[in-house]
Amino acid sequence: MPITYTSGEQIEVYRFNLPITVLVPLLALFLQAFLSWKLPFFSIFDLPLLVVIFFAVARRSQVGGMLTGSIIGLLQDSLTQLPLGVYGIANTVVGYGASSLGVRLDVENAGARFLVTLFFFAVHEIVYFSVARGLVRLDLRWNWPHEIAAAFANAVLAVLLFAMLDRFKQRT
Amino acid sequence: MENLLTRYRNVSILVGVLFAQILGLAIQVRRVKENESTLLIRVWTVTAITPLEKGIVGLESGMGNLWHNYLYLRGVRKENRELKEEIQQLRLNEVRISEDAQQAHRLQVLLGFKEQYLSKTVAAQVIGSGGSDRSRVVFIDKGEDAKLLAEMPVITADGIVGKVVRVFAHSAQVLLVNDENSGAGAILEKSRLQGILKGTPVGGLILDKVMSDEQIQPGDRVLTSGGDGIFPKGMPVGTVTQVSKGKDSFLNIRIKPAADLSKLEEVLVITKQEEKEPAVADAGNERASDILSRRLPSVPDQPPAAPAHSGAVAPKTNATTALPSASTAAHSFAGAQPASLAGSATTAPKLSAPKTAVPNPRATQPPANVPVSAPSTTENPGNGQTVVKTITDDATTSVPVKPIVKSPASSANPQSKPTQPESDQQ
């Protein structure tokens, strides 16, 4: 199995330079907004969520992960008509969880990334639905086929996307 | 306590961040019901994202224009010919619709209705979406710079699209009608039943609050009712696709939007609507026949020195040049002539109706500005009648024309224009 338990000392911690830290989330937001309009099927993907998972796992810092998730989530909320915080809370939880997992597990290979994304997509959806229904009173319906399809689609995209973003990693 | 926070520092921060966001959510949810102001983070995000979207849309549009306008011109001649034919048809339809509008206008005066006018619209380009399938919003490239305001309706030529919810400096956010937070007043065109148009969580469109004992068929058209105070009355919304029993004795009516909400490109924002009582002077004193008579081919001014009997000469050249589109000329001379003209035009030349069938006289009435696109000839067979030959859709039609008889009054007044031709009442 590609996921291996390692001690904290054995896992490499990466950092990213400032332009990448700022531009990659903005680019993800832009592509999400633009491509969802041009290609309606693209709205099944959640590029900002994948970026949150990538940064959180690579940095392996729980505080860094949750702040990344929080900021990207709030920016994502800004493009919707919904109150700020629905995506923010969901991405904060995912950022914290992904970085916590990154501390304990080596998730550098494609199989591990696929499973991690599958898992955190499910976490994201559960938190999102809970917040949207419980706090904002949105009439969302849980659609199993759609959620499963979206989870697998995002997991596949994550494998490709993470491989591209690996080029921007810098060893600490 | 301090040790506990230090020991669980990361979890404490997580709880703090989540608590702050939940608090923020609660404040916003409360504010939405009051008077919501746009938060700064939204302004920043939109300001960062939309210029890029505008740039790409502009580049794409430019490339598309270059290709379609300068490089790929195959079939343009054929298309041009077809469009010209279509224009002819549309002009004819316009006359019919214009007359209907005039009639409606007069009825509104009688009934004291208020009219809504789309007095000002702003064309805008869609540049992006909200990026989520749970939030059906799009961004347009016009904002405060084009004097847009929240709650302004957004439409296309096909039907309604949504309404502006947030306005930024150079862009605006539009909530689509198929978003579940959207709502609009709607009415079924045939049955005139009113309901509430709502979006569904999956992006569908339903008409709510219509009683289940009503007869509604798939295919019925749905229009805006104007009851929401946002969308003007009578705009196309869509067509009924499915009707089933819903809960609480209401029908579950699914609507297919008239505008393709998944492929929006250009939209119109209605920035100004005027509502006014129709003035009686606008149309009340004018009869439909008068309006129609202005559109009929007219006989030009006679020279003042012309002898009285010269009126007996048929307007040879005039009949040719003043004829509307050849395909409809025969109809316009006979079938389209309103009956009321008979009383008003005392000096009009008599025209006898052609033998061709005229299915709907109103529909075939040409406007005054319809160009002559096919040859029409005027002949005098020698029996005192002028025959106007026109080419109709099916075949050449001969319309016998009686000579003009000028009254002493009209010939005495050189300034008075010759009156309109009058058709025989068949």
Coordinates of C-alpha atoms in Angstrom, one line a residue:
Chain A
M1 CA 0.0 0.0 0.0
P2 CA 1.4 3.4 -0.9
I3 CA 0.5 5.0 2.4
T4 CA 3.3 4.3 4.9
Y5 CA 3.4 5.3 8.6
T6 CA 6.5 7.3 9.3
S7 CA 7.8 9.3 12.2
G8 CA 7.7 13.1 12.0
E9 CA 11.4 13.3 11.5
Q10 CA 11.4 11.1 8.4
I11 CA 8.8 13.1 6.5
E12 CA 10.1 16.0 4.5
V13 CA 8.4 19.3 5.0
Y14 CA 8.1 21.6 2.0
R15 CA 7.6 25.3 1.7
F16 CA 6.5 27.4 -1.2
N17 CA 7.6 30.9 -2.2
L18 CA 5.2 33.8 -1.8
P19 CA 4.1 34.2 -5.5
I20 CA 3.2 30.6 -5.7
T21 CA 1.4 30.7 -2.3
V22 CA -0.7 33.6 -3.6
L23 CA -1.1 32.9 -7.3
V24 CA -1.9 29.2 -7.2
P25 CA -5.1 29.6 -5.0
L26 CA -6.1 32.7 -7.1
L27 CA -5.6 30.8 -10.3
A28 CA -7.6 27.9 -8.9
L29 CA -10.5 30.2 -8.0
F30 CA -10.3 31.9 -11.4
L31 CA -10.3 28.6 -13.3
Q32 CA -13.2 27.3 -11.1
A33 CA -15.3 30.3 -11.8
F34 CA -14.4 30.7 -15.5
L35 CA -14.4 27.0 -16.6
S36 CA -17.6 26.3 -14.7
W37 CA -19.3 28.9 -16.9
K38 CA -17.7 27.8 -20.2
L39 CA -18.0 24.1 -19.5
P40 CA -20.9 23.5 -17.1
F41 CA -19.7 19.9 -16.3
F42 CA -16.6 21.4 -14.7
S43 CA -18.6 22.5 -11.7
I44 CA -18.3 18.9 -10.5
F45 CA -14.7 19.7 -9.7
D46 CA -13.5 21.7 -6.7
L47 CA -10.1 23.1 -7.6
P48 CA -9.8 25.4 -4.5
L49 CA -10.4 22.3 -2.3
L50 CA -7.7 20.4 -4.1
V51 CA -5.3 23.3 -3.7
V52 CA -6.1 23.3 0.1
I53 CA -5.4 19.6 0.4
F54 CA -2.1 19.9 -1.6
F55 CA -0.7 22.8 0.5
A56 CA -1.8 21.3 3.8
V57 CA -0.3 17.9 3.1
A58 CA 3.0 19.4 1.7
R59 CA 3.5 21.9 4.5
R60 CA 2.5 19.5 7.2
S61 CA 1.6 22.4 9.5
Q62 CA -1.8 22.2 11.1
V63 CA -2.0 25.9 11.7
G64 CA -0.8 26.6 8.2
G65 CA -3.2 24.1 6.8
M66 CA -6.2 25.4 8.6
L67 CA -5.4 29.1 7.7
T68 CA -4.8 28.2 4.1
G69 CA -8.2 26.4 4.1
S70 CA -9.9 29.2 5.8
I71 CA -8.6 31.9 3.5
I72 CA -9.2 29.9 0.3
G73 CA -12.7 28.9 1.5
L74 CA -13.6 32.5 2.3
L75 CA -12.4 33.6 -1.1
Q76 CA -14.5 30.8 -2.7
D77 CA -17.5 32.1 -0.7
S78 CA -16.9 35.5 -2.0
L79 CA -17.8 34.4 -5.5
T80 CA -21.1 32.9 -4.5
Q81 CA -24.2 34.8 -3.3
L82 CA -24.2 32.8 0.0
P83 CA -22.9 34.2 3.3
L84 CA -19.2 34.1 3.8
G85 CA -18.1 31.1 5.8
V86 CA -19.9 28.1 4.3
Y87 CA -16.9 27.1 2.2
G88 CA -14.6 28.7 4.7
I89 CA -15.6 26.4 7.6
A90 CA -15.5 23.3 5.4
N91 CA -12.1 24.1 3.9
T92 CA -10.7 25.0 7.4
V93 CA -11.6 21.5 8.6
V94 CA -10.1 19.9 5.5
G95 CA -6.9 22.0 5.8
Y96 CA -6.5 21.0 9.4
G97 CA -7.2 17.4 8.8
A98 CA -5.0 17.1 5.7
S99 CA -2.0 18.7 7.4
S100 CA -2.6 16.4 10.4
L101 CA -2.6 13.4 8.1
G102 CA 0.5 14.7 6.3
V103 CA 2.4 14.8 9.6
R104 CA 1.8 11.1 10.2
L105 CA 1.6 9.6 6.8
D106 CA 3.7 9.8 3.7
V107 CA 1.2 10.7 1.0
E108 CA 3.6 11.6 -1.8
N109 CA 2.6 8.9 -4.4
A110 CA -0.4 8.8 -6.7
G111 CA -2.3 6.1 -4.9
A112 CA -2.1 7.8 -1.5
R113 CA -3.1 11.1 -3.1
F114 CA -6.1 9.5 -4.7
L115 CA -7.3 8.0 -1.4
V116 CA -6.6 11.1 0.6
T117 CA -8.5 13.3 -1.8
L118 CA -11.4 10.8 -1.9
F119 CA -11.5 10.9 1.9
F120 CA -11.2 14.7 2.3
F121 CA -13.7 15.4 -0.4
A122 CA -16.2 13.4 1.6
V123 CA -15.3 15.3 4.8
H124 CA -15.7 18.6 2.9
E125 CA -19.1 17.7 1.6
I126 CA -20.3 16.5 5.0
V127 CA -19.1 19.7 6.7
Y128 CA -20.5 21.9 3.9
F129 CA -23.9 20.3 4.0
S130 CA -24.0 20.5 7.8
V131 CA -23.2 24.2 7.8
A132 CA -25.4 25.0 4.8
R133 CA -28.4 23.2 6.2
G134 CA -27.9 23.9 9.8
L135 CA -26.6 27.4 9.9
V136 CA -27.7 29.0 6.7
R137 CA -30.9 27.0 6.2
L138 CA -30.2 26.2 2.6
D139 CA -32.5 23.5 1.1
L140 CA -29.7 21.3 -0.1
R141 CA -30.3 17.7 -1.1
W142 CA -27.7 15.0 -0.6
N143 CA -27.4 13.2 -3.9
W144 CA -25.4 10.0 -3.5
P145 CA -24.6 9.3 -7.2
H146 CA -23.5 12.9 -7.7
E147 CA -21.4 13.0 -4.6
I148 CA -19.7 9.7 -5.4
A149 CA -19.0 10.7 -9.0
A150 CA -17.7 14.1 -7.8
A151 CA -15.4 12.4 -5.2
F152 CA -13.8 10.1 -7.8
A153 CA -13.6 12.9 -10.4
N154 CA -11.8 15.2 -7.9
A155 CA -9.5 12.3 -6.8
V156 CA -8.4 11.7 -10.4
L157 CA -7.9 15.4 -11.0
A158 CA -5.9 15.7 -7.8
V159 CA -3.4 13.1 -8.9
L160 CA -2.7 15.1 -12.0
L161 CA -2.8 18.5 -10.4
F162 CA -0.6 17.5 -7.4
A163 CA 2.0 16.1 -9.9
M164 CA 2.1 19.5 -11.6
L165 CA 2.3 21.5 -8.3
D166 CA 5.1 19.3 -7.0
R167 CA 7.4 21.3 -9.2
F168 CA 6.9 24.4 -7.0
K169 CA 7.9 22.6 -3.8
Q170 CA 11.0 23.7 -2.0
R171 CA 12.7 21.6 0.6
T172 CA 13.1 23.3 4.0
Chain B
M1 CA -5.9 26.3 31.7
E2 CA -2.8 27.8 30.1
N3 CA -1.2 24.4 30.0
L4 CA -4.2 23.0 28.4
L5 CA -4.2 25.6 25.6
T6 CA -0.5 25.2 25.1
R7 CA -0.8 21.5 25.0
Y8 CA -3.7 21.6 22.5
R9 CA -2.5 24.7 20.8
N10 CA -3.4 23.7 17.2
V11 CA -6.8 22.4 18.2
S12 CA -7.5 25.6 20.1
I13 CA -6.6 27.6 17.1
L14 CA -8.9 25.4 15.0
V15 CA -11.8 25.9 17.4
G16 CA -11.1 29.6 17.4
V17 CA -11.0 29.9 13.6
L18 CA -14.2 27.9 13.3
F19 CA -16.0 29.8 16.0
A20 CA -15.1 33.1 14.3
Q21 CA -16.5 31.9 11.0
I22 CA -19.6 30.6 12.6
L23 CA -20.1 33.9 14.3
G24 CA -19.5 35.7 11.1
L25 CA -22.1 33.5 9.4
A26 CA -24.7 34.2 12.0
I27 CA -24.1 37.9 11.6
Q28 CA -24.4 37.7 7.9
V29 CA -27.5 35.6 7.9
R30 CA -29.1 38.1 10.2
R31 CA -28.0 41.0 8.0
V32 CA -29.4 39.4 4.8
K33 CA -32.9 40.0 6.2
E34 CA -32.0 43.6 7.0
N35 CA -29.9 45.7 4.7
E36 CA -26.9 43.8 3.5
S37 CA -23.8 45.6 2.5
T38 CA -21.1 44.0 0.4
L39 CA -18.2 42.8 2.5
L40 CA -14.7 44.0 1.6
I41 CA -13.4 40.4 1.0
R42 CA -16.0 40.0 -1.7
V43 CA -14.9 43.2 -3.3
W44 CA -11.2 42.1 -3.2
T45 CA -11.9 38.7 -4.6
V46 CA -14.1 39.9 -7.4
T47 CA -11.7 42.7 -8.2
A48 CA -8.9 40.1 -8.4
I49 CA -10.7 37.6 -10.5
T50 CA -12.9 39.5 -12.9
P51 CA -10.2 41.5 -14.8
L52 CA -8.7 38.2 -15.8
E53 CA -12.1 36.8 -16.9
K54 CA -12.8 40.0 -18.8
G55 CA -9.4 39.8 -20.5
I56 CA -9.9 36.2 -21.6
V57 CA -13.5 36.8 -22.7
G58 CA -12.4 39.8 -24.7
L59 CA -9.5 37.9 -26.3
E60 CA -11.8 35.0 -27.1
S61 CA -14.4 37.4 -28.6
G62 CA -11.7 39.2 -30.6
M63 CA -10.4 35.9 -32.0
G64 CA -13.9 34.8 -32.8
N65 CA -14.7 38.0 -34.6
L66 CA -11.5 37.8 -36.6
W67 CA -12.3 34.3 -37.7
H68 CA -15.9 34.8 -38.4
N69 CA -15.8 38.3 -39.9
Y70 CA -12.7 38.2 -42.0
L71 CA -11.6 34.6 -42.5
Y72 CA -14.5 32.2 -42.5
L73 CA -17.1 33.7 -44.8
R74 CA -18.5 30.5 -46.3
G75 CA -22.2 30.6 -46.9
V76 CA -22.5 34.3 -46.1
R77 CA -24.2 35.2 -49.4
K78 CA -26.8 32.5 -48.9
E79 CA -27.3 33.5 -45.4
N80 CA -27.6 37.2 -46.4
R81 CA -30.3 36.3 -48.9
E82 CA -32.2 34.3 -46.4
L83 CA -31.9 37.1 -43.8
K84 CA -33.3 39.6 -46.3
E85 CA -36.3 37.3 -46.9
E86 CA -36.7 37.0 -43.2
I87 CA -36.6 40.7 -42.8
Q88 CA -39.5 41.0 -45.3
Q89 CA -41.5 38.6 -43.3
L90 CA -40.7 40.3 -40.0
R91 CA -41.7 43.6 -41.3
L92 CA -45.1 42.2 -42.2
N93 CA -45.4 40.7 -38.8
E94 CA -44.3 44.0 -37.2
V95 CA -47.3 45.7 -38.8
R96 CA -49.7 43.1 -37.4
I97 CA -48.1 43.3 -34.0
S98 CA -48.1 47.1 -34.1
E99 CA -51.8 47.1 -34.8
D100 CA -52.4 44.7 -32.0
A101 CA -50.4 46.9 -29.7
Q102 CA -52.3 49.9 -30.7
Q103 CA -55.5 48.1 -30.0
A104 CA -54.2 47.0 -26.7
H105 CA -53.1 50.5 -25.9
R106 CA -56.6 51.8 -26.5
L107 CA -58.1 49.1 -24.4
Q108 CA -55.7 50.0 -21.6
V109 CA -56.7 53.6 -21.8
L110 CA -60.3 52.5 -21.5
L111 CA -59.5 50.3 -18.5
G112 CA -57.1 52.6 -16.8
F113 CA -54.2 50.2 -16.8
K114 CA -50.7 51.2 -16.0
E115 CA -48.1 50.4 -18.6
Q116 CA -44.5 49.4 -18.0
Y117 CA -41.9 50.5 -20.4
L118 CA -38.3 49.2 -20.6
S119 CA -37.0 52.7 -21.1
K120 CA -33.4 51.9 -20.6
T121 CA -31.3 48.8 -20.8
V122 CA -27.5 48.1 -20.5
A123 CA -26.0 45.3 -22.6
A124 CA -23.5 43.3 -20.7
Q125 CA -21.2 40.3 -21.3
V126 CA -21.2 37.3 -19.0
I127 CA -17.6 36.8 -17.9
G128 CA -17.7 34.1 -15.3
S129 CA -19.7 32.1 -12.8
G130 CA -19.7 31.5 -9.1
G131 CA -17.8 28.3 -9.7
S132 CA -20.1 26.1 -7.7
D133 CA -23.0 24.0 -8.8
R134 CA -24.8 24.9 -5.5
S135 CA -24.7 28.6 -6.2
R136 CA -26.1 29.6 -9.6
V137 CA -24.7 33.1 -10.1
V138 CA -22.8 34.7 -13.0
F139 CA -20.7 37.7 -13.2
I140 CA -21.2 40.4 -15.9
D141 CA -18.7 43.0 -17.1
K142 CA -20.8 46.0 -16.1
G143 CA -21.1 47.4 -12.6
E144 CA -21.3 50.8 -10.9
D145 CA -19.6 52.3 -13.9
A146 CA -22.7 51.5 -15.9
K147 CA -25.0 52.7 -13.0
L148 CA -26.2 49.2 -12.2
L149 CA -28.0 48.6 -9.0
A150 CA -29.0 45.6 -7.0
E151 CA -32.4 44.1 -7.8
M152 CA -32.2 45.1 -11.4
P153 CA -33.7 42.5 -13.7
V154 CA -31.5 40.7 -16.3
I155 CA -32.9 39.4 -19.5
T156 CA -32.0 38.1 -22.9
A157 CA -33.9 38.2 -26.1
D158 CA -35.3 34.8 -25.3
G159 CA -36.5 35.4 -21.7
I160 CA -35.6 36.3 -18.2
V161 CA -32.3 35.4 -16.7
G162 CA -32.1 36.6 -13.2
K163 CA -31.5 39.7 -11.1
V164 CA -28.5 41.7 -10.0
V165 CA -27.6 40.9 -6.4
R166 CA -24.3 42.6 -5.9
V167 CA -22.7 45.5 -7.8
F168 CA -19.0 46.1 -7.9
A169 CA -17.0 48.8 -9.5
H170 CA -16.7 47.2 -12.9
S171 CA -18.7 44.0 -12.6
A172 CA -21.9 42.7 -11.0
Q173 CA -23.1 39.4 -9.7
V174 CA -26.4 38.1 -11.1
L175 CA -28.5 35.5 -9.4
L176 CA -30.0 33.2 -12.0
V177 CA -33.7 32.4 -11.8
N178 CA -32.9 28.7 -11.4
D179 CA -31.0 29.2 -8.1
E180 CA -33.0 27.9 -5.2
N181 CA -32.8 31.3 -3.5
S182 CA -34.4 33.0 -6.5
G183 CA -38.0 33.8 -6.9
A184 CA -40.3 35.6 -9.3
G185 CA -43.9 36.1 -10.1
A186 CA -45.1 34.2 -13.1
I187 CA -48.3 33.6 -15.0
L188 CA -49.4 30.9 -17.4
E189 CA -50.1 32.5 -20.8
K190 CA -53.2 30.5 -21.7
S191 CA -55.0 30.0 -18.4
R192 CA -53.7 33.2 -16.8
L193 CA -53.0 31.3 -13.5
Q194 CA -50.4 33.0 -11.4
G195 CA -47.7 31.2 -9.4
I196 CA -44.3 31.7 -7.9
L197 CA -41.3 30.8 -10.0
K198 CA -38.5 29.2 -8.0
G199 CA -35.2 27.5 -8.6
T200 CA -34.5 24.0 -7.3
P201 CA -31.4 22.7 -5.6
V202 CA -30.3 20.9 -8.8
G203 CA -30.8 24.0 -11.0
G204 CA -34.3 23.3 -12.3
L205 CA -37.1 25.7 -12.5
I206 CA -40.6 25.2 -11.0
L207 CA -43.8 27.1 -10.8
D208 CA -45.1 26.9 -7.3
K209 CA -48.4 27.7 -5.6
V210 CA -50.7 26.7 -8.4
M211 CA -53.7 24.8 -7.2
S212 CA -53.9 21.1 -8.2
D213 CA -57.4 21.4 -9.6
E214 CA -56.2 23.6 -12.5
Q215 CA -55.7 22.2 -16.0
I216 CA -52.2 22.8 -17.2
Q217 CA -50.6 21.1 -20.1
P218 CA -47.0 20.5 -20.9
G219 CA -46.0 23.0 -23.5
D220 CA -47.9 25.9 -22.0
R221 CA -45.9 29.1 -22.0
V222 CA -45.1 30.9 -18.8
L223 CA -44.6 34.7 -18.6
T224 CA -43.6 37.0 -15.8
S225 CA -46.6 38.4 -14.0
G226 CA -44.9 41.6 -12.8
G227 CA -46.1 40.9 -9.3
D228 CA -42.6 40.7 -7.9
G229 CA -41.9 44.3 -8.7
I230 CA -38.6 43.3 -10.4
F231 CA -39.3 41.8 -13.7
P232 CA -41.6 43.6 -16.2
K233 CA -44.8 42.0 -16.9
G234 CA -45.2 39.7 -19.9
M235 CA -41.6 38.6 -20.4
P236 CA -41.0 35.0 -21.5
V237 CA -40.0 32.7 -18.7
G238 CA -40.2 29.3 -20.3
T239 CA -42.5 26.4 -21.1
V240 CA -44.1 23.8 -18.9
T241 CA -42.4 20.4 -19.3
Q242 CA -44.0 18.4 -16.6
V243 CA -47.0 18.6 -14.4
S244 CA -47.6 16.4 -11.4
K245 CA -49.4 16.5 -8.1
G246 CA -47.4 18.2 -5.4
K247 CA -47.8 18.6 -1.7
D248 CA -50.4 20.7 0.1
S249 CA -52.9 20.6 -2.8
F250 CA -50.5 22.5 -5.1
L251 CA -49.2 21.3 -8.5
N252 CA -45.6 20.5 -9.1
I253 CA -44.9 22.3 -12.4
R254 CA -41.5 22.0 -14.0
I255 CA -40.5 24.7 -16.4
K256 CA -37.9 24.7 -19.1
P257 CA -36.3 28.2 -19.1
A258 CA -36.8 30.2 -22.3
A259 CA -33.3 31.6 -22.0
D260 CA -30.5 29.0 -22.1
L261 CA -29.1 29.6 -18.6
S262 CA -26.1 27.3 -19.0
K263 CA -24.9 29.1 -22.1
L264 CA -25.3 32.8 -21.4
E265 CA -23.1 35.1 -23.3
E266 CA -24.7 38.6 -23.7
V267 CA -27.5 39.8 -21.4
L268 CA -29.5 43.0 -21.0
V269 CA -29.8 44.7 -17.6
I270 CA -33.0 46.7 -17.4
T271 CA -31.8 49.8 -15.6
K272 CA -34.9 51.9 -15.9
Q273 CA -38.6 50.9 -16.0
E274 CA -41.2 53.5 -16.3
E275 CA -44.8 53.0 -15.3
K276 CA -47.3 55.4 -16.5
E277 CA -50.9 55.8 -17.3
P278 CA -51.4 55.6 -21.1
A279 CA -52.2 59.1 -22.3
V280 CA -55.5 59.3 -24.2
A281 CA -53.8 61.7 -26.6
D282 CA -51.3 59.0 -27.5
A283 CA -53.7 56.7 -29.1
G284 CA -57.2 57.3 -27.8
N285 CA -58.2 59.7 -30.6
E286 CA -56.6 57.7 -33.3
R287 CA -58.4 54.8 -34.9
A288 CA -56.6 51.7 -36.0
S289 CA -57.8 52.4 -39.6
D290 CA -56.0 55.7 -39.5
I291 CA -52.8 54.1 -38.4
L292 CA -53.2 51.5 -41.1
S293 CA -54.0 54.0 -43.8
R294 CA -50.7 55.8 -43.2
R295 CA -48.9 52.6 -44.1
L296 CA -50.8 52.1 -47.3
P297 CA -49.3 53.1 -50.6
S298 CA -50.2 56.7 -51.2
V299 CA -51.0 58.7 -54.3
P300 CA -48.6 61.6 -54.5
D301 CA -49.6 65.3 -54.6
Q302 CA -51.3 66.3 -57.8
P303 CA -50.0 69.4 -59.5
P304 CA -52.2 72.4 -58.7
A305 CA -52.8 73.3 -62.3
A306 CA -54.1 69.9 -63.1
P307 CA -57.6 70.0 -64.6
A308 CA -60.4 68.5 -62.7
H309 CA -60.9 65.6 -65.0
S310 CA -57.2 64.6 -64.7
G311 CA -58.2 62.8 -61.6
A312 CA -59.7 60.2 -63.7
V313 CA -56.3 59.0 -64.8
A314 CA -55.1 56.2 -62.8
P315 CA -51.8 56.7 -60.9
K316 CA -49.8 54.6 -63.3
T317 CA -46.3 55.2 -62.1
N318 CA -47.3 55.9 -58.6
A319 CA -49.1 52.7 -58.3
T320 CA -45.9 51.0 -59.2
T321 CA -43.5 52.9 -57.1
A322 CA -45.6 53.2 -54.1
L323 CA -46.4 49.5 -54.0
P324 CA -45.1 47.7 -51.1
S325 CA -43.4 44.4 -51.4
A326 CA -44.6 42.6 -54.4
S327 CA -45.3 39.5 -52.6
T328 CA -48.0 41.2 -50.6
A329 CA -49.1 44.1 -52.7
A330 CA -52.2 42.4 -53.9
H331 CA -53.2 41.7 -50.4
S332 CA -52.6 45.2 -49.2
F333 CA -54.7 46.7 -51.9
A334 CA -57.7 44.7 -51.1
G335 CA -57.8 42.4 -48.2
A336 CA -55.8 44.5 -45.9
Q337 CA -57.8 47.7 -46.3
P338 CA -59.8 48.3 -43.2
A339 CA -63.5 48.7 -43.5
S340 CA -63.5 52.1 -41.8
L341 CA -61.6 53.7 -44.6
A342 CA -64.6 53.6 -46.7
G343 CA -66.2 56.3 -44.6
S344 CA -63.2 58.5 -44.2
A345 CA -61.9 58.7 -47.6
T346 CA -64.4 60.3 -49.8
T347 CA -62.2 60.9 -52.7
A348 CA -60.3 57.7 -52.7
P349 CA -59.8 55.7 -55.8
K350 CA -61.8 52.5 -55.8
L351 CA -59.8 49.3 -55.8
S352 CA -61.5 46.1 -56.3
A353 CA -60.2 43.1 -54.5
P354 CA -58.2 40.4 -56.2
K355 CA -59.5 37.0 -56.5
T356 CA -56.6 35.6 -54.5
A357 CA -57.4 34.2 -51.1
V358 CA -56.3 36.4 -48.2
P359 CA -56.1 34.3 -45.1
N360 CA -55.5 37.1 -42.6
P361 CA -55.8 40.6 -43.9
R362 CA -54.0 42.1 -40.9
A363 CA -51.1 39.8 -41.2
T364 CA -50.4 40.8 -44.8
Q365 CA -50.5 44.5 -44.4
P366 CA -47.2 46.0 -45.3
P367 CA -45.6 48.9 -43.6
A368 CA -44.9 52.1 -45.5
N369 CA -41.2 51.6 -45.5
V370 CA -41.3 48.1 -47.0
P371 CA -39.1 48.4 -50.1
V372 CA -40.2 47.2 -53.5
S373 CA -38.3 44.1 -54.0
A374 CA -40.1 42.6 -57.0
P375 CA -41.4 44.2 -60.1
S376 CA -45.0 45.4 -60.2
T377 CA -46.5 46.7 -63.3
T378 CA -49.5 48.9 -64.0
E379 CA -51.4 48.5 -67.2
N380 CA -54.5 50.0 -68.6
P381 CA -56.5 47.4 -70.5
G382 CA -58.7 50.1 -72.0
N383 CA -61.9 49.6 -70.1
G384 CA -61.3 52.5 -67.7
Q385 CA -59.7 50.3 -65.1
T386 CA -56.0 50.0 -64.3
V387 CA -54.8 46.6 -63.6
V388 CA -51.9 46.4 -61.1
K389 CA -50.0 43.2 -61.7
T390 CA -48.1 41.9 -58.8
I391 CA -46.2 38.8 -58.2
T392 CA -47.4 37.0 -55.2
D393 CA -45.9 34.0 -53.6
D394 CA -47.8 31.6 -55.8
A395 CA -48.4 33.4 -59.0
T396 CA -48.9 36.7 -60.7
T397 CA -52.1 38.4 -59.5
S398 CA -54.0 41.0 -61.4
V399 CA -55.8 43.6 -59.3
P400 CA -58.2 45.7 -61.2
V401 CA -58.0 49.3 -60.2
K402 CA -60.8 51.8 -60.7
P403 CA -59.9 55.3 -61.8
I404 CA -59.5 58.1 -59.3
V405 CA -62.4 60.4 -58.9
K406 CA -61.5 63.7 -57.4
S407 CA -64.0 65.7 -55.5
P408 CA -64.3 69.4 -56.1
A409 CA -63.2 70.1 -52.6
S410 CA -59.9 68.3 -53.0
S411 CA -59.2 69.7 -56.4
A412 CA -59.9 73.2 -55.2
N413 CA -57.3 72.9 -52.5
P414 CA -53.9 72.3 -54.1
Q415 CA -52.3 71.8 -50.7
S416 CA -54.5 68.9 -49.8
K417 CA -52.9 65.6 -50.3
P418 CA -54.8 63.0 -52.3
T419 CA -56.5 60.6 -50.0
Q420 CA -55.6 56.9 -49.7
P421 CA -57.0 54.3 -52.0
E422 CA -59.9 52.5 -50.8
S423 CA -60.8 48.9 -51.4
D424 CA -64.1 47.5 -52.1
Q425 CA -65.7 45.7 -49.3
Q426 CA -66.0 42.2 -50.4

